[in-house]
C-alpha positions as a printed Julia matrix, in Angstrom:
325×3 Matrix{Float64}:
 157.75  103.48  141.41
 158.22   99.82  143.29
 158.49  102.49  146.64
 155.14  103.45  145.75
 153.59  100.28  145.02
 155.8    98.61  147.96
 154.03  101.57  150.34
 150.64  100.79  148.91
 150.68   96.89  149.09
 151.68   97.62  152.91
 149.17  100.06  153.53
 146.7    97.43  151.58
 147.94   95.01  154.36
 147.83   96.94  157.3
 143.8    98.53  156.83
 142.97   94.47  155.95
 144.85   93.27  159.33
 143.17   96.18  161.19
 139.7    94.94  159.78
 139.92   91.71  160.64
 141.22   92.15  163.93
 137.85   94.3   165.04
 136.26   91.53  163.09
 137.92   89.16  165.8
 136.8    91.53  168.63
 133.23   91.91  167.55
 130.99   92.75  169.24
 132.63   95.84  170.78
 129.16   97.65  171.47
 125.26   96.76  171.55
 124.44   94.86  168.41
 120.83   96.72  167.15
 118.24   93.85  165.98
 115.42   95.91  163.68
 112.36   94.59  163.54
 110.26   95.79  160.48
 106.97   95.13  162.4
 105.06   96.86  165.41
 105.99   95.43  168.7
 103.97   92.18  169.89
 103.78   90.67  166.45
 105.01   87.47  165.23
 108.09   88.47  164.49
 108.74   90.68  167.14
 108.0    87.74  169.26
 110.64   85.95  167.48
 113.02   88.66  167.68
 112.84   89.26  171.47
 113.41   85.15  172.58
 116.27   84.74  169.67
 118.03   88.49  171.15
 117.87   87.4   174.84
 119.74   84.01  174.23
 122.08   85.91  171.31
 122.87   88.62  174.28
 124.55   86.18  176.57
 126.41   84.53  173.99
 127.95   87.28  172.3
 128.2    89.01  175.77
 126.26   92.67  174.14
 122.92   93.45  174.43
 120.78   92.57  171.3
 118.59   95.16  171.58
 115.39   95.01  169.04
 114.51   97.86  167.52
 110.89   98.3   165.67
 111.17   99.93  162.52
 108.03   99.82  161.04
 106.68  101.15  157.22
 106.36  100.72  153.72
 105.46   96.81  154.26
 108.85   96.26  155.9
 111.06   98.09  153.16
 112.37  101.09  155.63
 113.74   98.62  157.53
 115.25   97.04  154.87
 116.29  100.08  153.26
 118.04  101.67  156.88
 120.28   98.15  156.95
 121.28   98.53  153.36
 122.6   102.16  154.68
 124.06  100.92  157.61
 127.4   100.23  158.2
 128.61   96.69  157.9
 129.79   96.04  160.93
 127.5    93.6   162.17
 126.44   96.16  164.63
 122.78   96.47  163.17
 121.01   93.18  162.33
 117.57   92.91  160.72
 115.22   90.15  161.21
 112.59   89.94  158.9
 109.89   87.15  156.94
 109.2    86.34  153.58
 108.12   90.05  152.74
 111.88   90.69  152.39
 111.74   88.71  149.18
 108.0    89.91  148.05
 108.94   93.2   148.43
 111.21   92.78  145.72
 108.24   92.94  143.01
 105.54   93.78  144.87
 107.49   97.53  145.33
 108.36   99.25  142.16
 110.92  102.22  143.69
 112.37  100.05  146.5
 115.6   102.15  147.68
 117.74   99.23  147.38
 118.69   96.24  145.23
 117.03   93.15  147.19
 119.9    91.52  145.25
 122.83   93.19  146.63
 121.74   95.15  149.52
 122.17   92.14  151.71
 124.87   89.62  153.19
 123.21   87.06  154.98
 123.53   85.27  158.35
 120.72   82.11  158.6
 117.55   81.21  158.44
 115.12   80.85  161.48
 112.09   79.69  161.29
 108.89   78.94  159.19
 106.07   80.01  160.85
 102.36   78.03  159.78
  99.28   80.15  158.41
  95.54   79.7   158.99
  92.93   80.51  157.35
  90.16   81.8   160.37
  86.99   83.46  159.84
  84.6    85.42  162.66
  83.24   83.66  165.02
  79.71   83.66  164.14
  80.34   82.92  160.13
  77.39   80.89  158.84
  79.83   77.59  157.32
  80.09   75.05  159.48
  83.35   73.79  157.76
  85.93   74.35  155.21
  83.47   72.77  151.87
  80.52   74.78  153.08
  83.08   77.92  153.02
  84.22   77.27  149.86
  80.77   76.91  148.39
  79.68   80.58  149.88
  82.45   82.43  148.86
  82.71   80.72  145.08
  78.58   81.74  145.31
  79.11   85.24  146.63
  82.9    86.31  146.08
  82.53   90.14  145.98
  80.28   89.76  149.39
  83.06   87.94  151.1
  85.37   90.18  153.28
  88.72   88.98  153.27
  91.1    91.11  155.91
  94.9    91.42  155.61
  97.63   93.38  157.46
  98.39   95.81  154.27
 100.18   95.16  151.2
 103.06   93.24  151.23
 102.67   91.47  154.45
 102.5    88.11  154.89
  98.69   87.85  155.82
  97.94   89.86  152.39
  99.76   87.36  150.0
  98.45   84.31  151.93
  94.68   85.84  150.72
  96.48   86.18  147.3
  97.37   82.72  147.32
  94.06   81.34  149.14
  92.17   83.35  146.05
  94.15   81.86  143.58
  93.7    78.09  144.25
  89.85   78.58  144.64
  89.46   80.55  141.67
  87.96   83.55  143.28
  88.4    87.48  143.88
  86.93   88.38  146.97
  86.71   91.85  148.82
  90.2    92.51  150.87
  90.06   95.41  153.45
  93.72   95.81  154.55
  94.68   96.86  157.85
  97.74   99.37  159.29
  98.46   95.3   161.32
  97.46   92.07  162.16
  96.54   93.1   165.43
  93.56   95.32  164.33
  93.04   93.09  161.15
  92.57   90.09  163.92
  90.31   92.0   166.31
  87.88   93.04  163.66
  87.75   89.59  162.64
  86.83   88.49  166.3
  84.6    91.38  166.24
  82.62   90.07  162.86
  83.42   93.69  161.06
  85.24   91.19  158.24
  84.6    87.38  157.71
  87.8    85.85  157.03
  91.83   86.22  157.53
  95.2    84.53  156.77
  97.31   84.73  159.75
 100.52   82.97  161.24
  99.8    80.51  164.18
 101.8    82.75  166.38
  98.84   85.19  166.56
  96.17   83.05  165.83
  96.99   79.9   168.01
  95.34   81.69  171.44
  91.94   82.64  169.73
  91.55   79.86  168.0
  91.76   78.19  171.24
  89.88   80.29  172.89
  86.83   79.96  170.51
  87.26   83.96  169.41
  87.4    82.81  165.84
  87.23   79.48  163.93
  90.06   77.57  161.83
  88.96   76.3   158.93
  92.16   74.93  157.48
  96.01   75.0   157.92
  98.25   76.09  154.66
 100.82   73.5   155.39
 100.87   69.95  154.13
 100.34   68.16  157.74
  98.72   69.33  160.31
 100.24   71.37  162.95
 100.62   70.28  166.85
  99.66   73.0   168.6
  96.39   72.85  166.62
  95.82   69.33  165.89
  91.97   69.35  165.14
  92.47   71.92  162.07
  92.51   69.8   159.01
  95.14   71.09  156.44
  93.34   72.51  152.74
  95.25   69.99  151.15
  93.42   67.12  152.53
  90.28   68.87  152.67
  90.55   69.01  148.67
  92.43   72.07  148.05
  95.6    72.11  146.36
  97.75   74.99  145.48
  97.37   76.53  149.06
 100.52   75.93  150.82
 102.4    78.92  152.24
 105.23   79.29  155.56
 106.14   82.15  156.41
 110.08   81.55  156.82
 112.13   84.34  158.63
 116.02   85.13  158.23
 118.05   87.21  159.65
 120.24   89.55  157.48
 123.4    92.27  157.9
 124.04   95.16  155.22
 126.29   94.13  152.02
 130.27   93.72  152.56
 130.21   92.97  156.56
 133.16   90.66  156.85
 132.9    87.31  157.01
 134.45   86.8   160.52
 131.59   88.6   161.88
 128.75   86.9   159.84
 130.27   83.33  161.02
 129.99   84.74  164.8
 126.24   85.72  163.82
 125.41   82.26  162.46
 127.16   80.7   165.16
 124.89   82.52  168.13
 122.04   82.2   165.95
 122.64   78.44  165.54
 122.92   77.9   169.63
 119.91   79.94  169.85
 117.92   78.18  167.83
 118.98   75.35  169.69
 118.11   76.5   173.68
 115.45   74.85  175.3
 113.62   77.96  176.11
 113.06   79.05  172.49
 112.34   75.46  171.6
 109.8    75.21  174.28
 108.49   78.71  173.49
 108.69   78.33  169.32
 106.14   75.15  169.85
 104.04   77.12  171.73
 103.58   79.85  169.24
 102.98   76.55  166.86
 106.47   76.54  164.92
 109.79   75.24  165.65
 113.56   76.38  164.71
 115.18   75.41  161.22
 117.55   72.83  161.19
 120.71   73.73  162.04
 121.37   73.09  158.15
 119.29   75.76  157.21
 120.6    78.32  159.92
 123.55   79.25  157.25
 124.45   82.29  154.82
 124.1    79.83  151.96
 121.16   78.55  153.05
 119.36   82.3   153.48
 120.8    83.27  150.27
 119.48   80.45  148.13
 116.0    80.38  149.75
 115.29   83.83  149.55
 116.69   84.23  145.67
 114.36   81.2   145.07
 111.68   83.09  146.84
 111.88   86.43  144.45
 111.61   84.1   141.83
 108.08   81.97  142.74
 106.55   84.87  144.08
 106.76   87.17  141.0
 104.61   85.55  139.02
 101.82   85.43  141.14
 102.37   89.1   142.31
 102.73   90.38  138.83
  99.51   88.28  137.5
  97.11   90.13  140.18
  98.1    93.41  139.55
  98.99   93.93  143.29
 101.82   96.46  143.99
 102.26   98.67  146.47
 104.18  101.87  144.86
């Protein structure tokens, strides 16, 4: 019997010291960086600066992979069924946590699925209308659609993304239900607001910066509680008399449940001197955001944002009815 449980304890010994020593060696191939968005938007964007500085540091390619659906989830779901090697990566926003209400039959437990590598960035949202809409600023808007809710067209990239519960959240601190027409993106939901086919959208400041700029739709108010640099002129809802309308869109970067921890430390650490390049510095205040503080760029930090996250978004998800399966 003490043979047997001798042989075992060794064998015990020998698959752990085997472990950790490809944990030591990692990355021994292409580390896979899944998107759950099309390509070209906002977190794509992200993706592709963070996996060109991550590449030369960890001395793979970071290759980014779009996996789009279900609001994010299949993404979500194909890292939960990956293996945790730290080989396959997913970067994704806030609809990581949203999803975990606002999807009945998700294919995963948001709550154990995941191991978790840092937080990134938390991008700003506007609230933009078509060009030619008839208020000249944010109190004349809020006195048409409080007049005419049901007339008001209110665009959003589909349920669950980020652009949907930002309209969820604009609606709720004015008091109103206006008409949402969801979109298969932001891309098309932003050129039919250009267009004038819908009168207003939520959308991060790395897609709406450029038109804005460019006159192809007007800001009416940032949902952050100063106002941006990039976009300096756009007064914030808050001081414009609206409270209850403040919403970032973080993103974090995650790995499937039980990768070991030497890997996830060798994530955070390229993350970290990512996040800390000039290049995506430069290019992050571009797209009108910045990196998190090195602080934030943790496991424990991820972890006990997005837990926090589930937990203020329920409410408001389960009060307006709004689920997606």
């Amino acid at each position: 019997m003490k043979t047997l449980l001798f042989a075992a304890l060794a064998a015990a010994v020998s698959l752990s010291a085997v472990g950790a020593a490809k944990a030591q060696n990692y990355p021994t191939q292409p580390v896979t960086l899944m998107i759950p968005f099309s390509a070209g938007g906002p977190t794509d964007v992200i993706a592709r600066l963070l996996a060109q500085v991550m590449s030369e540091d960890l001395g793979q390619q970071v290759l980014v992979e779009n996996v789009t659906g279900a609001g994010g989830t299949l993404a979500s779901g194909r890292l939960a069924q990956s293996t945790p090697d730290g080989h396959t990566v997913l970067l994704h926003h806030m609809g990581i946590a949203t999803s975990a209400t606002l999807y009945r039959n998700l294919p995963y437990d948001p709550l154990t699925a995941f191991d978790y590598v840092g937080q990134v960035t938390t991008v700003p949202m506007l609230l933009v209308s078509r060009p030619d809409y008839p208020a000249e600023d944010f109190k004349q808007l809020l006195e048409m659609i409080r007049e005419k809710p049901e007339e008001t067209l209110l665009a959003n990239a589909g349920p669950g993304a980020v652009s949907h519960l930002c309209g969820m959240l604009f609606m709720q601190a004015v008091g109103v239900q206006l008409t949402t027409v969801p979109y298969p993106g932001t891309g098309p939901a932003m050129t039919d607001t250009m267009g004038g086919q819908v009168d207003l959208l939520c959308d991060q400041t790395t897609g709406a910066t450029n038109p804005v700029q460019s006159k192809a739709v007007k800001a009416y108010a940032t949902a952050t509680t100063e106002r941006i640099a990039v976009l300096p002129d756009v007064p914030t809802a808050l001081e414009q008399g609206l409270d209850g309308f403040e919403i970032g869109v973080w993103h974090g970067m995650y790995v499937p449940a039980g990768t070991p921890e030497p890997v996830k430390e060798r994530l955070t650490g390229s993350l970290q001197k990512a996040l800390q390049n000039e290049t995506v510095i430069r290019r992050f205040a571009e797209l009108g955001t910045e990196p998190v503080p090195q602080e934030d760029a943790t496991p424990e930090s991820l972890e006990k944002h997005y837990k926090e996250q589930i937990e203020f978004w329920r409410p408001l998800i389960e009060e307006a009815g709004e689920y997606a399966n």
